[in-house]
Amino acid sequence: MSAWLIAANDWRRHAVQPFAWALAAVVLALMAWQFLVALGAYLQLAPKLGALPNAPGVTDLVAIPLLRSFSNLLLLIVPLLTMRAFAGERQLRTLPLLLAAGAGDTRIVLGKFFGVLPLALALVVLVAAMPLSLASGTSLDLGKLAAATLGMAVYAAALVAIGVACSAWVAQPALAAGLAVAIGGALSVLDLGARFEGIGNSAINWFALPTHLEPFLRGIVASVDIGYFVLICAVALALTVRRLHHLRQVP
Amino acid sequence: MTTPAPVLVLEHAGRSLAGRVIVDALDLTLDKGEVVGLLGVNGAGKSTTLRLIAGVLSPDRGRVRINGCELDEHPALARRAIGYLPEDPPLYAELTVVEYLRFCGRLHGLSGGRLQAALERAIERCDLGEVRRRLTGALSKGYRQRVGIAQAIVHEPDLIVLDEPASGLDPVQALKLRELVRSLGEQHAVVLSTHLLSDVAACCDRVAVLHRGRIRHQGRIHEPGSAGRLRVTLERAVEPADWTGLTGVTAAEPIDPRRWRVQPAAAGGPAAIAAAIVARGWGLTELRSDDIPLEETFLRIASSETIAEADLPVGSASA
């Protein structure tokens, strides 16, 4: 109950502040522009593609690249949404209200996680809806689009969990955002060297975010990839609970 | 029939931070219907003590019990019985007063009709009716403080913990706040931290003087036998023998040769004493109530450099 209460309070606070709306407007405008550019390029290529056997369709050439590009953008915007989860409370000195209430540390952390997650998911759904709007005029691979959207959703959830953990770890929101960008970025490029060497199935590949996002973007939903993102969420949130407990020991 | 457990028991509680002892050996007991003032200079450890009591900070030694329930063992249950106002009221600037208090009430487990009734009661007690639809971020300091108190009492806790509630308030606001704290003390147990003696004198039944992280003195504000005692300040220095036979005086105790603590006789009162002093030509410059010998106690403790110096033989250790 307390977790939903804290989450609902954060939604309300996000809703009445211009920051989340402005961020969403900028992100959606940017993605809409990318979508229109990709669509224009596709329309120019369409006559040539028609002549090719097994030519990629609008899903492969417009929808999936759009979501892949959005996954990179999420690395930057999710930390901006999560940075105030705990660091903002500490800066405004409102954290004692939550700490002194009957809610336990786990519920507080879950409340903060679910307070930001719907915003990130809303952005994913809105961006995924852009190529979906073509369904009335052309045939889309809806299964692949659904898999990619699901992948983006669990990927966004992992970034939210990392962002919330970073926000609990430092007292300044800007620093929390910077730390979350750094960790998200590091997890994205972790296996870059291995991939340059042509290695794709080593342990370092397994730890990298793109290794588990790419199958979704290819239309493959595997439990191991979902498990990876769930694991990231669980570890990040467990560390946040631990941190909150530590804040009761050393304010 | 068993006696109910005290609302608050601090048993030798202490807390160190970064290897430095912030508070230590804190012993304090508080029952419902009592207001205790935690008095101390800045840095004495008042806020840390209140955070230990409110469950925001864990003690690393000793115990904190709320209604007989150990705070560390049953944190959720114990915290439901606590209302805490930190030094800076924890307000969400983007919420209105009603939205904010509703959130606080729900956070403490209230819902439905109980929540609405508690909300209205807190708004009424803290006199927030005219600002109930205003954003908390747009309120004056006085109203912010009152909203902070409202969030601490909205769930009708047994124990209310107020950290410097009068800080930054103008005299009128401070007066209203004292009345509010006094009225809260009738139905709840209240711990109030302040560095103002006047706050303690006006609101509290008991005082605990904290210095260098330890409680150096505990006592009632109105000690038995002190009722009606007067403080007399003179232009001339006089001797104890000079008071013998003075009309209306049963006992006189020197603070220094020009300042005296005087116990008036049942008949006559201050007017008779003033007249007698003027008649002797001692040069009466001040005659006032001296119900609070606390001032000397506090100043003596606060000015002491060492722990041994601060330990008082009189009234210390227990109330």
XYZ file of C-alpha atoms in Angstrom:
570
model
C 0.000 0.000 0.000
C 2.700 2.463 1.035
C 4.719 1.741 -2.132
C 1.761 2.649 -4.365
C 1.048 5.669 -2.216
C 4.601 6.952 -2.579
C 4.521 6.157 -6.320
C 1.191 7.959 -6.762
C 2.530 10.957 -4.873
C 5.544 11.077 -7.189
C 3.300 10.822 -10.285
C 1.247 13.735 -8.992
C 4.365 15.765 -8.314
C 5.739 14.973 -11.798
C 2.379 15.860 -13.340
C 2.206 19.327 -11.798
C 5.801 20.221 -12.612
C 6.793 21.447 -16.082
C 10.014 19.429 -16.147
C 8.554 16.019 -17.035
C 6.200 17.537 -19.603
C 8.972 19.598 -21.223
C 11.280 16.585 -21.310
C 8.562 14.422 -22.867
C 7.775 17.119 -25.442
C 11.420 17.488 -26.475
C 11.969 13.713 -26.655
C 8.799 13.068 -28.657
C 9.552 15.959 -31.045
C 13.039 14.581 -31.630
C 11.790 11.035 -32.193
C 8.953 12.252 -34.454
C 11.502 14.101 -36.571
C 13.665 10.960 -36.803
C 10.587 8.929 -37.678
C 9.598 11.277 -40.501
C 13.152 11.351 -41.910
C 13.306 7.507 -41.854
C 9.852 7.293 -43.406
C 10.857 9.712 -46.186
C 13.968 7.654 -46.921
C 11.895 4.477 -46.959
C 9.386 5.955 -49.391
C 12.234 6.898 -51.743
C 13.645 3.367 -51.561
C 10.313 1.559 -51.685
C 10.111 1.154 -55.520
C 13.606 -0.423 -55.617
C 12.894 -2.629 -52.590
C 9.761 -3.922 -54.244
C 11.870 -5.556 -56.918
C 14.039 -7.447 -54.413
C 13.110 -10.894 -53.096
C 12.636 -10.978 -49.287
C 13.222 -7.229 -49.116
C 13.064 -5.677 -45.627
C 9.790 -3.942 -44.911
C 8.816 -0.766 -43.140
C 9.122 -2.495 -39.734
C 12.816 -3.326 -40.320
C 13.712 -0.070 -42.018
C 11.674 2.456 -40.043
C 10.217 1.044 -36.799
C 13.156 -0.971 -35.437
C 15.862 1.650 -36.198
C 13.629 4.245 -34.541
C 13.359 2.143 -31.347
C 17.087 1.348 -31.450
C 17.880 5.043 -31.667
C 15.423 5.681 -28.826
C 17.216 3.109 -26.653
C 20.335 5.293 -26.860
C 18.322 8.376 -25.985
C 16.835 6.579 -22.965
C 20.354 6.311 -21.521
C 20.245 10.094 -21.183
C 16.631 10.860 -20.377
C 15.866 8.163 -17.777
C 18.544 9.560 -15.399
C 16.877 12.973 -15.743
C 13.604 11.416 -14.591
C 15.135 9.423 -11.727
C 17.692 11.910 -10.417
C 15.320 13.460 -7.896
C 13.868 10.189 -6.590
C 16.026 10.261 -3.457
C 18.638 12.967 -4.099
C 15.830 15.488 -4.629
C 14.187 14.426 -1.376
C 17.492 14.803 0.425
C 18.136 18.189 -1.156
C 14.662 19.450 -0.196
C 14.987 17.789 3.240
C 11.756 15.854 2.749
C 13.310 12.397 3.127
C 12.712 12.328 6.937
C 8.969 12.388 6.186
C 9.274 9.014 4.441
C 11.860 7.613 6.840
C 9.798 8.516 9.914
C 6.578 7.103 8.429
C 5.499 3.522 9.012
C 6.566 2.456 5.495
C 9.606 0.171 5.425
C 12.707 0.845 3.366
C 11.744 -1.717 0.686
C 8.349 -0.098 0.187
C 9.887 3.340 -0.040
C 12.318 2.122 -2.720
C 9.568 0.317 -4.665
C 7.441 3.448 -4.413
C 10.239 5.526 -5.884
C 10.838 2.944 -8.652
C 7.172 2.785 -9.631
C 6.965 6.551 -9.311
C 9.237 6.960 -12.342
C 8.663 3.735 -14.299
C 5.271 4.730 -15.794
C 6.817 7.935 -17.197
C 9.579 5.977 -18.946
C 7.081 3.363 -20.172
C 4.752 6.074 -21.455
C 7.605 7.458 -23.563
C 8.380 3.965 -24.914
C 4.728 3.389 -25.815
C 4.388 6.806 -27.469
C 7.540 6.294 -29.541
C 6.401 2.766 -30.509
C 3.020 4.218 -31.500
C 4.664 6.344 -34.195
C 5.451 3.435 -36.564
C 2.245 1.724 -35.423
C 0.334 4.616 -36.988
C 1.451 3.267 -40.402
C -0.574 0.082 -39.853
C -3.594 1.619 -41.575
C -1.632 2.214 -44.809
C 0.858 -0.639 -44.957
C 1.432 -4.055 -43.455
C 3.620 -4.031 -40.351
C 5.258 -6.990 -38.675
C 3.208 -6.506 -35.504
C 4.835 -9.453 -33.722
C 8.307 -8.002 -34.216
C 7.086 -4.551 -33.187
C 5.480 -5.988 -30.052
C 8.689 -7.878 -29.160
C 10.769 -4.734 -29.699
C 8.372 -2.672 -27.553
C 8.509 -5.288 -24.787
C 12.315 -5.244 -24.989
C 12.345 -1.464 -24.777
C 10.014 -1.615 -21.759
C 12.212 -3.999 -19.729
C 15.321 -2.093 -20.862
C 13.728 1.160 -19.631
C 12.804 -0.535 -16.325
C 16.447 -1.567 -15.824
C 17.605 1.998 -16.504
C 15.003 3.343 -14.057
C 16.240 0.951 -11.352
C 19.854 2.017 -11.983
C 18.800 5.679 -11.876
C 16.905 5.243 -8.596
C 19.918 3.488 -7.049
C 22.245 6.303 -8.146
C 19.810 8.853 -6.739
C 19.964 7.142 -3.347
C 23.736 6.967 -3.459
C 24.505 10.676 -3.876
C 22.864 13.735 -2.356
C 22.892 15.982 -5.445
C 20.348 15.281 -8.223
C 22.705 16.420 -11.000
C 25.413 14.125 -9.676
C 22.886 11.279 -9.473
C 21.939 11.838 -13.124
C 25.608 11.932 -14.150
C 26.342 8.718 -12.256
C 23.336 6.958 -13.814
C 24.373 8.070 -17.319
C 27.891 6.801 -16.638
C 26.705 3.392 -15.380
C 24.114 2.993 -18.153
C 26.698 4.056 -20.736
C 29.308 1.692 -19.309
C 26.857 -1.232 -19.417
C 26.082 -0.315 -23.049
C 29.675 -0.278 -24.269
C 31.011 -2.932 -21.919
C 31.543 -5.477 -24.689
C 32.509 -3.032 -27.444
C 36.130 -4.245 -27.494
C 35.069 -7.888 -27.579
C 32.663 -7.199 -30.432
C 35.418 -5.435 -32.408
C 37.440 -8.614 -31.967
C 34.480 -10.590 -33.252
C 33.701 -12.201 -29.903
C 29.975 -12.316 -29.230
C 29.396 -14.993 -26.647
C 31.867 -14.297 -23.841
C 30.929 -13.386 -20.262
C 31.572 -9.720 -20.936
C 29.051 -9.828 -23.792
C 26.512 -11.309 -21.410
C 26.805 -8.380 -18.997
C 26.279 -5.718 -21.703
C 22.810 -4.177 -22.140
C 22.728 -4.317 -25.992
C 23.390 -8.090 -25.964
C 19.977 -8.575 -24.360
C 18.124 -5.757 -26.114
C 19.091 -6.759 -29.667
C 17.174 -10.085 -29.681
C 13.975 -8.197 -28.817
C 14.642 -5.780 -31.695
C 14.994 -8.786 -33.996
C 11.639 -10.087 -32.781
C 13.014 -12.755 -30.442
C 11.608 -12.852 -26.912
C 13.875 -15.062 -24.803
C 13.465 -15.680 -21.079
C 17.220 -15.276 -20.569
C 17.026 -11.695 -21.857
C 13.980 -10.876 -19.750
C 15.777 -12.513 -16.802
C 18.809 -10.287 -17.374
C 16.778 -7.079 -17.160
C 14.822 -8.362 -14.156
C 18.150 -9.205 -12.494
C 19.461 -5.689 -13.148
C 16.292 -4.257 -11.577
C 16.513 -6.579 -8.565
C 20.198 -5.879 -7.894
C 19.813 -2.102 -8.303
C 16.730 -1.952 -6.057
C 18.311 -4.216 -3.429
C 21.339 -1.900 -3.357
C 18.975 1.055 -2.986
C 17.226 -0.570 0.004
C 20.631 -1.201 1.527
C 21.627 2.392 0.920
C 18.435 3.676 2.518
C 19.090 1.487 5.526
C 22.601 2.926 5.631
C 21.157 6.467 5.546
C 19.370 5.640 8.796
C 22.746 4.718 10.272
C 24.767 7.589 8.819
C 22.586 10.495 7.672
C -5.173 -3.572 36.008
C -1.716 -2.970 34.530
C -0.144 0.449 34.208
C 0.283 1.455 30.562
C 3.884 1.605 29.344
C 5.378 5.088 29.046
C 4.950 6.541 25.564
C 8.686 7.078 25.227
C 11.603 5.441 26.990
C 15.199 6.233 26.082
C 17.503 3.776 27.809
C 21.137 4.732 27.718
C 20.783 5.514 24.011
C 23.775 6.841 22.131
C 24.977 7.531 18.646
C 28.394 8.093 17.132
C 29.010 9.423 13.659
C 32.334 9.181 11.852
C 33.964 7.948 15.069
C 32.746 10.955 17.061
C 30.242 10.554 19.884
C 27.303 12.840 19.032
C 24.957 11.790 21.838
C 25.546 9.322 24.635
C 23.884 7.757 27.685
C 20.507 9.340 26.996
C 17.886 8.344 29.566
C 14.455 9.866 29.250
C 10.930 8.711 30.043
C 7.785 10.431 28.863
C 4.109 9.733 29.550
C 0.996 10.801 27.715
C -0.080 14.321 28.650
C 3.477 15.543 29.240
C 5.529 18.050 27.266
C 9.263 17.807 27.714
C 11.567 20.508 26.424
C 14.964 19.433 25.192
C 17.090 22.463 25.820
C 20.616 23.014 24.643
C 22.943 25.315 22.769
C 23.536 24.784 19.054
C 25.486 21.575 18.510
C 24.453 20.095 21.867
C 22.922 17.054 20.118
C 19.227 18.024 20.247
C 18.401 17.233 16.616
C 20.302 13.936 16.743
C 18.391 12.960 19.893
C 15.078 13.777 18.212
C 16.070 11.782 15.118
C 16.820 8.799 17.333
C 13.407 9.166 18.976
C 11.628 9.575 15.613
C 13.308 6.498 14.123
C 15.015 8.463 11.347
C 18.388 7.534 12.816
C 19.197 4.275 14.577
C 20.998 4.322 17.930
C 24.241 2.330 17.947
C 23.899 1.674 21.669
C 21.031 1.660 24.127
C 17.326 1.391 23.344
C 14.411 3.491 22.189
C 10.965 2.210 23.187
C 7.678 3.628 21.974
C 4.617 2.466 23.942
C 6.722 -0.396 25.258
C 7.633 -1.479 21.748
C 11.297 -1.480 20.757
C 11.811 0.857 17.787
C 14.511 -1.303 16.215
C 12.521 -4.542 16.501
C 9.096 -3.275 15.407
C 9.929 -0.165 13.384
C 6.690 0.014 11.367
C 4.464 -0.375 14.430
C 6.482 2.039 16.554
C 6.713 4.696 13.844
C 2.932 4.734 13.423
C 2.797 6.093 16.982
C 5.221 8.936 16.219
C 4.638 12.295 14.558
C 7.878 14.047 13.663
C 8.559 17.609 12.593
C 12.218 17.988 11.583
C 14.000 21.318 11.836
C 13.035 22.097 8.218
C 9.389 21.176 7.618
C 9.421 18.347 5.026
C 6.982 19.927 2.565
C 6.443 19.117 -1.121
C 6.253 22.594 -2.642
C 4.174 21.459 -5.623
C 1.312 20.083 -3.503
C -1.477 22.066 -1.867
C -1.841 21.923 1.914
C -4.774 19.492 1.672
C -3.031 17.237 -0.890
C 0.092 17.165 1.250
C -1.707 16.378 4.504
C -3.812 13.718 2.791
C -0.598 12.066 1.576
C 0.898 12.202 5.088
C -2.264 10.728 6.607
C -2.307 7.857 4.105
C 1.390 7.279 4.663
C 0.546 6.630 8.314
C -2.217 4.185 7.434
C -5.334 6.396 7.468
C -7.996 6.043 4.790
C -11.611 6.845 3.955
C -13.704 8.652 6.534
C -11.018 8.415 9.219
C -8.537 10.170 6.941
C -10.986 12.961 6.081
C -11.899 13.504 9.732
C -8.229 13.509 10.804
C -7.375 15.922 7.995
C -10.078 18.389 9.022
C -9.056 18.114 12.663
C -5.381 18.789 11.892
C -6.313 21.756 9.678
C -8.520 23.157 12.402
C -5.994 22.652 15.208
C -3.198 24.265 13.220
C -5.480 27.035 11.932
C -4.776 26.265 8.274
C -8.317 26.736 6.953
C -7.615 29.831 4.887
C -4.555 28.333 3.157
C -5.844 24.778 2.642
C -5.954 25.166 -1.166
C -2.627 27.014 -1.426
C 0.587 25.347 -2.595
C 2.851 24.645 0.365
C 5.743 26.200 -1.583
C 3.896 29.530 -1.629
C 3.310 29.739 2.127
C 4.986 32.057 4.626
C 7.467 30.640 7.141
C 4.846 30.614 9.897
C 2.315 28.707 7.818
C 4.978 26.290 6.581
C 5.830 25.522 10.176
C 2.156 24.988 11.004
C 1.712 22.659 8.020
C 4.785 20.808 9.297
C 3.120 20.394 12.687
C -0.161 19.375 11.027
C 1.633 16.546 9.191
C 3.109 15.426 12.516
C -0.292 15.260 14.245
C -2.615 14.261 11.386
C -2.537 10.562 12.336
C -3.085 11.339 16.032
C 0.208 9.817 17.197
C 0.878 9.123 20.857
C 4.258 10.841 20.630
C 4.886 14.144 18.854
C 8.502 15.107 18.209
C 9.096 18.750 17.290
C 12.559 20.007 16.335
C 12.854 23.765 16.875
C 9.233 24.436 15.876
C 9.428 28.161 16.689
C 12.593 28.781 14.710
C 12.247 31.770 12.368
C 8.770 32.733 13.539
C 7.761 36.281 14.441
C 6.647 36.902 18.073
C 2.926 36.588 17.283
C 3.428 33.352 15.371
C 5.687 32.026 18.144
C 2.988 32.798 20.727
C 0.337 30.931 18.706
C 2.706 28.037 18.245
C 3.302 27.787 21.988
C -0.457 27.685 22.568
C -0.734 24.919 19.989
C 2.073 22.880 21.573
C 0.505 23.375 24.996
C -2.834 22.091 23.710
C -1.151 19.129 21.982
C 0.454 18.254 25.295
C -2.969 17.696 26.841
C -3.658 14.614 24.731
C -0.251 13.463 23.496
C 3.291 13.119 24.751
C 5.386 15.887 23.205
C 9.160 16.251 22.919
C 10.184 19.706 21.872
C 13.710 20.838 21.116
C 14.656 24.458 21.439
C 17.462 26.739 22.516
C 14.985 29.304 23.840
C 14.264 29.236 27.570
C 11.053 31.179 26.999
C 9.690 28.360 24.790
C 10.403 25.807 27.480
C 8.877 27.974 30.211
C 5.732 28.596 28.169
C 5.062 25.107 26.758
C 6.736 22.434 28.811
C 6.042 20.491 31.985
C 9.589 19.195 32.172
C 12.959 20.103 30.821
C 16.028 18.107 29.896
C 19.171 20.142 29.384
C 21.461 18.607 26.805
C 25.102 19.602 26.627
C 27.864 18.015 24.590
C 25.626 15.074 23.726
C 24.558 14.158 27.261
C 21.540 15.029 29.357
C 23.043 17.092 32.196
C 19.884 18.031 34.005
C 16.279 16.936 34.114
C 13.539 18.487 36.163
C 10.075 19.917 36.275
C 9.632 23.473 35.136
C 7.581 24.325 38.206
C 9.408 22.585 40.999
C 7.380 21.917 44.158
C 7.887 24.795 46.559
C 8.996 27.211 43.854
C 5.473 28.460 43.142
C 5.147 32.177 43.719
C 8.886 32.706 44.227
C 10.110 36.171 43.206
C 13.309 37.506 41.685
C 14.384 40.883 43.134
C 17.075 43.106 41.629
C 18.407 45.998 43.723
C 20.627 49.050 43.159
C 22.429 48.442 46.462
C 24.190 45.309 47.611
C 22.604 43.826 50.749
C 23.431 41.060 53.199
C 21.294 37.982 53.998
C 20.723 39.352 57.485
C 19.157 42.515 56.015
C 16.163 40.460 54.831
C 15.371 39.256 58.338
C 12.074 40.729 59.441
C 11.295 42.333 56.083
C 7.533 42.475 55.634
C 6.099 39.711 53.460
C 9.366 37.741 53.063
C 9.748 34.253 54.504
C 13.106 33.394 52.913
C 15.723 35.056 50.722
C 18.515 33.391 48.778
C 21.273 35.366 47.039
C 22.154 34.979 43.396
C 24.665 37.821 43.960
C 24.560 40.724 46.480
C 22.267 42.758 44.187
C 20.052 39.914 42.886
C 17.940 37.784 45.241
C 15.490 34.950 45.047
C 12.714 35.652 47.545
C 9.905 33.464 48.910
C 6.914 35.681 49.755
C 4.666 35.067 52.745
C 1.106 33.888 52.168
C -0.267 37.331 52.965
C 0.915 40.535 51.333
C 2.499 39.219 48.186
C 4.749 41.180 45.792
C 3.146 44.548 46.540
C 4.009 44.313 50.253
C 7.579 43.218 49.502
C 8.058 46.041 46.977
C 6.783 48.557 49.491
C 9.100 47.209 52.224
C 12.174 47.303 49.953
C 11.406 50.855 48.838
C 10.911 51.857 52.462
C 14.412 50.559 53.328
C 15.887 52.524 50.420
C 17.614 49.576 48.724
C 16.742 50.881 45.246
C 14.319 48.363 43.766
C 14.974 48.035 40.018
C 13.211 44.756 39.240
C 10.636 42.488 40.856
C 9.430 39.507 38.847
C 8.300 35.927 39.052
C 11.089 33.408 39.543
C 9.335 30.181 38.772
C 12.203 29.211 36.490
C 15.482 28.773 38.315
C 16.227 26.985 35.076
C 17.945 29.996 33.581
C 20.931 29.778 35.914
C 21.050 26.015 35.544
C 21.036 26.236 31.781
C 23.603 29.029 31.608
C 25.868 27.209 34.017
C 25.679 24.008 31.984
C 25.965 25.790 28.643
C 29.013 27.781 29.701
C 30.843 24.763 31.131
C 33.799 23.656 29.079
C 34.112 20.131 30.415
C 31.663 17.314 31.034
C 32.572 17.101 34.710
C 31.937 20.812 35.113
C 28.517 20.475 33.466
C 27.287 17.696 35.724
C 25.007 19.225 38.291
C 24.404 17.800 41.691
C 20.914 19.300 41.927
C 17.988 17.926 39.920
C 20.158 15.862 37.656
C 19.660 12.324 36.440
C 15.922 12.037 36.876
C 12.814 14.114 36.891
